[in-house]
mmCIF file of C-alpha atoms in Angstrom:
data_model
loop_
_atom_site.group_PDB
_atom_site.id
_atom_site.type_symbol
_atom_site.label_atom_id
_atom_site.label_comp_id
_atom_site.label_asym_id
_atom_site.label_seq_id
_atom_site.Cartn_x
_atom_site.Cartn_y
_atom_site.Cartn_z
ATOM 1 C CA MET A 1 -152.610 -92.880 -21.758
ATOM 2 C CA THR A 2 -154.046 -91.768 -18.481
ATOM 3 C CA GLU A 3 -156.073 -94.196 -16.397
ATOM 4 C CA GLN A 4 -159.353 -92.400 -17.126
ATOM 5 C CA GLU A 5 -158.732 -92.012 -20.843
ATOM 6 C CA THR A 6 -160.392 -94.498 -23.210
ATOM 7 C CA PRO A 7 -158.736 -95.691 -26.411
ATOM 8 C CA GLY A 8 -161.165 -93.509 -28.384
ATOM 9 C CA GLU A 9 -160.186 -90.429 -26.387
ATOM 10 C CA LEU A 10 -156.519 -91.244 -26.872
ATOM 11 C CA ARG A 11 -157.052 -91.526 -30.606
ATOM 12 C CA ALA A 12 -158.969 -88.227 -30.682
ATOM 13 C CA ARG A 13 -156.163 -86.547 -28.760
ATOM 14 C CA PHE A 14 -153.567 -87.863 -31.206
ATOM 15 C CA GLU A 15 -155.639 -86.854 -34.233
ATOM 16 C CA ALA A 16 -155.976 -83.335 -32.814
ATOM 17 C CA LEU A 17 -152.209 -83.231 -32.328
ATOM 18 C CA VAL A 18 -151.567 -84.432 -35.876
ATOM 19 C CA HIS A 19 -154.036 -81.891 -37.254
ATOM 20 C CA ALA A 20 -152.156 -79.113 -35.471
ATOM 21 C CA VAL A 21 -148.562 -80.166 -36.220
ATOM 22 C CA ALA A 22 -148.475 -82.238 -39.436
ATOM 23 C CA GLN A 23 -148.219 -79.340 -41.877
ATOM 24 C CA PRO A 24 -145.632 -77.349 -39.883
ATOM 25 C CA LEU A 25 -143.546 -80.521 -39.404
ATOM 26 C CA HIS A 26 -143.783 -81.302 -43.113
ATOM 27 C CA THR A 27 -142.561 -77.798 -43.976
ATOM 28 C CA PHE A 28 -139.814 -78.066 -41.333
ATOM 29 C CA LEU A 29 -138.584 -81.339 -42.850
ATOM 30 C CA LEU A 30 -138.814 -80.080 -46.444
ATOM 31 C CA ARG A 31 -136.286 -77.396 -45.570
ATOM 32 C CA ARG A 32 -133.856 -79.894 -44.092
ATOM 33 C CA ALA A 33 -134.128 -83.164 -46.007
ATOM 34 C CA ASP A 34 -134.341 -84.505 -49.541
ATOM 35 C CA ALA A 35 -137.863 -84.288 -50.897
ATOM 36 C CA ASP A 36 -137.849 -88.072 -51.436
ATOM 37 C CA ALA A 37 -137.210 -88.754 -47.753
ATOM 38 C CA VAL A 38 -139.569 -86.193 -46.195
ATOM 39 C CA GLU A 39 -142.665 -88.411 -46.145
ATOM 40 C CA ASP A 40 -140.784 -91.288 -44.503
ATOM 41 C CA ILE A 41 -139.240 -89.032 -41.871
ATOM 42 C CA LEU A 42 -142.606 -87.389 -41.188
ATOM 43 C CA SER A 43 -144.286 -90.763 -40.732
ATOM 44 C CA GLU A 44 -141.505 -91.839 -38.356
ATOM 45 C CA THR A 45 -141.965 -88.566 -36.441
ATOM 46 C CA LEU A 46 -145.709 -89.135 -36.134
ATOM 47 C CA LEU A 47 -145.075 -92.674 -34.947
ATOM 48 C CA VAL A 48 -142.804 -91.359 -32.195
ATOM 49 C CA LEU A 49 -145.438 -88.776 -31.281
ATOM 50 C CA TRP A 50 -148.025 -91.549 -31.006
ATOM 51 C CA ARG A 51 -145.758 -93.628 -28.777
ATOM 52 C CA ARG A 52 -144.877 -90.670 -26.579
ATOM 53 C CA ILE A 53 -148.209 -88.849 -26.628
ATOM 54 C CA ASP A 54 -148.231 -88.600 -22.848
ATOM 55 C CA ASP A 55 -144.888 -86.765 -22.981
ATOM 56 C CA VAL A 56 -146.113 -84.024 -25.338
ATOM 57 C CA PRO A 57 -146.287 -80.849 -23.245
ATOM 58 C CA ALA A 58 -149.571 -78.930 -22.975
ATOM 59 C CA LEU A 59 -151.549 -81.737 -24.589
ATOM 60 C CA THR A 60 -154.512 -82.636 -22.428
ATOM 61 C CA THR A 61 -157.613 -84.689 -22.993
ATOM 62 C CA GLY A 62 -160.602 -82.845 -24.400
ATOM 63 C CA SER A 63 -158.916 -79.481 -24.920
ATOM 64 C CA GLU A 64 -157.898 -77.730 -28.112
ATOM 65 C CA VAL A 65 -154.302 -78.251 -29.130
ATOM 66 C CA ASP A 66 -152.263 -75.069 -28.986
ATOM 67 C CA PRO A 67 -149.680 -75.407 -31.801
ATOM 68 C CA ASP A 68 -147.402 -72.842 -30.163
ATOM 69 C CA ALA A 69 -147.234 -74.985 -27.038
ATOM 70 C CA VAL A 70 -146.648 -78.367 -28.697
ATOM 71 C CA LEU A 71 -144.674 -77.505 -31.844
ATOM 72 C CA PRO A 72 -141.262 -76.885 -30.246
ATOM 73 C CA TRP A 73 -141.326 -80.318 -28.631
ATOM 74 C CA CYS A 74 -142.541 -81.899 -31.884
ATOM 75 C CA TYR A 75 -139.747 -80.145 -33.799
ATOM 76 C CA GLY A 76 -137.281 -81.771 -31.406
ATOM 77 C CA VAL A 77 -138.771 -85.187 -32.186
ATOM 78 C CA ALA A 78 -138.601 -84.433 -35.926
ATOM 79 C CA ARG A 79 -134.942 -83.393 -35.577
ATOM 80 C CA GLY A 80 -134.172 -86.716 -33.912
ATOM 81 C CA CYS A 81 -135.938 -88.658 -36.656
ATOM 82 C CA LEU A 82 -134.119 -86.602 -39.294
ATOM 83 C CA ALA A 83 -130.776 -87.364 -37.634
ATOM 84 C CA ASN A 84 -131.626 -91.086 -37.582
ATOM 85 C CA ALA A 85 -132.505 -90.960 -41.277
ATOM 86 C CA ARG A 86 -129.246 -89.178 -42.106
ATOM 87 C CA ARG A 87 -127.192 -91.727 -40.164
ATOM 88 C CA ALA A 88 -128.983 -94.601 -41.912
ATOM 89 C CA ASP A 89 -128.397 -92.964 -45.290
ATOM 90 C CA GLY A 90 -124.701 -92.534 -44.470
ATOM 91 C CA ARG A 91 -124.433 -96.204 -43.504
ATOM 92 C CA ARG A 92 -126.086 -97.224 -46.779
ATOM 93 C CA ARG A 93 -123.699 -95.041 -48.790
ATOM 94 C CA ARG A 94 -120.632 -96.391 -46.990
ATOM 95 C CA LEU A 95 -121.821 -99.966 -47.510
ATOM 96 C CA THR A 96 -122.374 -99.306 -51.204
ATOM 97 C CA GLN A 97 -118.884 -97.859 -51.488
ATOM 98 C CA ARG A 98 -117.339 -100.833 -49.704
ATOM 99 C CA LEU A 99 -119.225 -103.277 -51.893
ATOM 100 C CA THR A 100 -118.221 -101.389 -55.025
ATOM 101 C CA LEU A 101 -114.569 -101.396 -53.998
ATOM 102 C CA ALA A 102 -114.707 -105.054 -52.983
ATOM 103 C CA ARG A 103 -115.980 -106.143 -56.378
ATOM 104 C CA ARG A 104 -112.988 -107.329 -58.258
ATOM 105 C CA PRO A 105 -113.057 -107.605 -62.010
ATOM 106 C CA VAL A 106 -113.042 -111.163 -63.299
ATOM 107 C CA PRO A 107 -109.729 -111.892 -65.014
ATOM 108 C CA ALA A 108 -109.920 -112.542 -68.745
ATOM 109 C CA ALA A 109 -108.582 -116.058 -68.285
ATOM 110 C CA ALA A 110 -110.936 -116.984 -65.460
ATOM 111 C CA ALA A 111 -111.255 -120.664 -64.706
ATOM 112 C CA ASP A 112 -114.306 -122.440 -66.024
ATOM 113 C CA HIS A 113 -116.245 -123.849 -63.086
ATOM 114 C CA THR A 114 -119.218 -125.241 -64.968
ATOM 115 C CA ASP A 115 -118.330 -128.800 -63.924
ATOM 116 C CA LEU A 116 -118.229 -127.776 -60.286
ATOM 117 C CA TYR A 117 -121.600 -126.022 -60.502
ATOM 118 C CA ALA A 118 -123.083 -129.033 -62.272
ATOM 119 C CA ALA A 119 -121.736 -131.332 -59.559
ATOM 120 C CA LEU A 120 -123.126 -129.041 -56.843
ATOM 121 C CA GLY A 121 -126.477 -129.196 -58.620
ATOM 122 C CA THR A 122 -126.605 -132.963 -58.108
ATOM 123 C CA LEU A 123 -126.515 -132.555 -54.320
ATOM 124 C CA GLY A 124 -129.656 -132.134 -52.269
ATOM 125 C CA ASP A 125 -130.553 -128.642 -51.105
ATOM 126 C CA LEU A 126 -129.373 -129.126 -47.526
ATOM 127 C CA ASP A 127 -126.154 -130.895 -48.534
ATOM 128 C CA ARG A 128 -125.385 -128.165 -51.071
ATOM 129 C CA GLU A 129 -126.015 -125.485 -48.423
ATOM 130 C CA VAL A 130 -123.695 -127.267 -45.977
ATOM 131 C CA VAL A 131 -120.930 -127.499 -48.600
ATOM 132 C CA LEU A 132 -121.339 -123.858 -49.649
ATOM 133 C CA LEU A 133 -121.298 -122.621 -46.057
ATOM 134 C CA TRP A 134 -118.132 -124.632 -45.471
ATOM 135 C CA ALA A 135 -116.319 -123.809 -48.725
ATOM 136 C CA TRP A 136 -117.432 -120.284 -49.588
ATOM 137 C CA GLU A 137 -118.241 -118.799 -46.201
ATOM 138 C CA GLY A 138 -115.454 -120.608 -44.354
ATOM 139 C CA LEU A 139 -117.675 -121.799 -41.505
ATOM 140 C CA ALA A 140 -116.758 -124.642 -39.188
ATOM 141 C CA PRO A 141 -119.247 -127.515 -38.734
ATOM 142 C CA ARG A 142 -120.300 -126.063 -35.363
ATOM 143 C CA GLN A 143 -121.149 -122.740 -37.031
ATOM 144 C CA ILE A 144 -122.894 -124.472 -39.942
ATOM 145 C CA ALA A 145 -124.973 -126.393 -37.409
ATOM 146 C CA GLU A 146 -126.077 -123.142 -35.835
ATOM 147 C CA ALA A 147 -127.011 -121.697 -39.233
ATOM 148 C CA THR A 148 -128.910 -124.753 -40.467
ATOM 149 C CA GLY A 149 -130.440 -126.103 -37.269
ATOM 150 C CA LEU A 150 -128.608 -129.421 -37.562
ATOM 151 C CA THR A 151 -126.316 -130.899 -34.953
ATOM 152 C CA PRO A 152 -122.560 -130.423 -35.452
ATOM 153 C CA ASN A 153 -122.190 -134.195 -35.859
ATOM 154 C CA ALA A 154 -124.875 -134.294 -38.569
ATOM 155 C CA VAL A 155 -123.148 -131.417 -40.357
ATOM 156 C CA SER A 156 -119.802 -133.228 -40.280
ATOM 157 C CA ILE A 157 -121.376 -136.403 -41.678
ATOM 158 C CA ARG A 158 -123.280 -134.510 -44.393
ATOM 159 C CA LEU A 159 -120.175 -132.527 -45.304
ATOM 160 C CA HIS A 160 -118.003 -135.647 -45.533
ATOM 161 C CA ARG A 161 -120.529 -137.501 -47.705
ATOM 162 C CA ALA A 162 -121.196 -134.480 -49.922
ATOM 163 C CA LYS A 163 -117.481 -133.906 -50.498
ATOM 164 C CA ARG A 164 -117.074 -137.576 -51.382
ATOM 165 C CA ARG A 165 -119.979 -137.350 -53.885
ATOM 166 C CA LEU A 166 -118.517 -134.160 -55.373
ATOM 167 C CA ALA A 167 -115.119 -135.797 -55.759
ATOM 168 C CA ALA A 168 -116.700 -138.752 -57.527
ATOM 169 C CA GLN A 169 -118.702 -136.407 -59.777
ATOM 170 C CA LEU A 170 -115.633 -134.373 -60.660
ATOM 171 C CA GLU A 171 -113.435 -137.500 -61.052
ATOM 172 C CA ARG A 172 -110.539 -136.035 -59.194
ATOM 173 C CA LYS A 173 -107.327 -136.253 -61.172
ATOM 174 C CA ASN A 174 -105.300 -136.599 -58.011
ATOM 175 C CA LYS A 175 -106.371 -139.903 -56.465
ATOM 176 C CA ARG A 176 -104.217 -139.276 -53.380
ATOM 177 C CA ARG A 177 -106.163 -138.737 -50.204
ATOM 178 C CA SER A 178 -106.220 -135.166 -49.067
ATOM 179 C CA GLY A 179 -104.772 -134.197 -45.720
ATOM 180 C CA HIS A 180 -101.360 -134.232 -44.100
ATOM 181 C CA ASN A 181 -98.504 -136.497 -45.037
ATOM 182 C CA ARG A 182 -97.492 -138.701 -42.154
ATOM 183 C CA SER A 183 -93.919 -137.451 -42.239
ATOM 184 C CA GLU A 184 -94.943 -133.819 -42.410
ATOM 185 C CA GLY A 185 -93.690 -131.719 -39.509
ATOM 186 C CA ARG A 186 -91.351 -134.364 -38.089
ATOM 187 C CA SER A 187 -87.593 -134.080 -37.890
ATOM 188 C CA LYS A 188 -85.439 -136.515 -39.894
ATOM 189 C CA ARG A 189 -83.302 -137.709 -36.927
#
């Protein structure tokens, strides 16, 4: 926007540009992209044109827009938006493939975890989230603190208490305390 140009004049200039280039850009994109994606790519192209309206060659305030002067530059913008859309589509496809390959079939004799889920259901929302971040996502208390907004010390306390409540709920068969044996890792000299 030039210093003398008002917001209304800027809008009028953009509308004149859109009037001159929208249909040719639409046709250009129809020849190069899936019909389902054309409208999205065109809207992205027009957004870029709005942001860079001062960069459009031969586009001046108050004058008629010459499509032959502005279209080549606008085609370049549309090509860039089309390339971005293709890259994004490729990333989505690769992610879908990875997720499909990562899904493992559940074995026929899968363990029944209904007791565990019931015990998790007795915990408060924040305690359950702390336990799940620790157990399923493998996060350390410092990382859980960052994700939840708690302090690392508060996470450690919540995790300890929640694990103790879960153990009581599940009535652990092995009453031994978890952790290392005192003799573990020492030589027998």
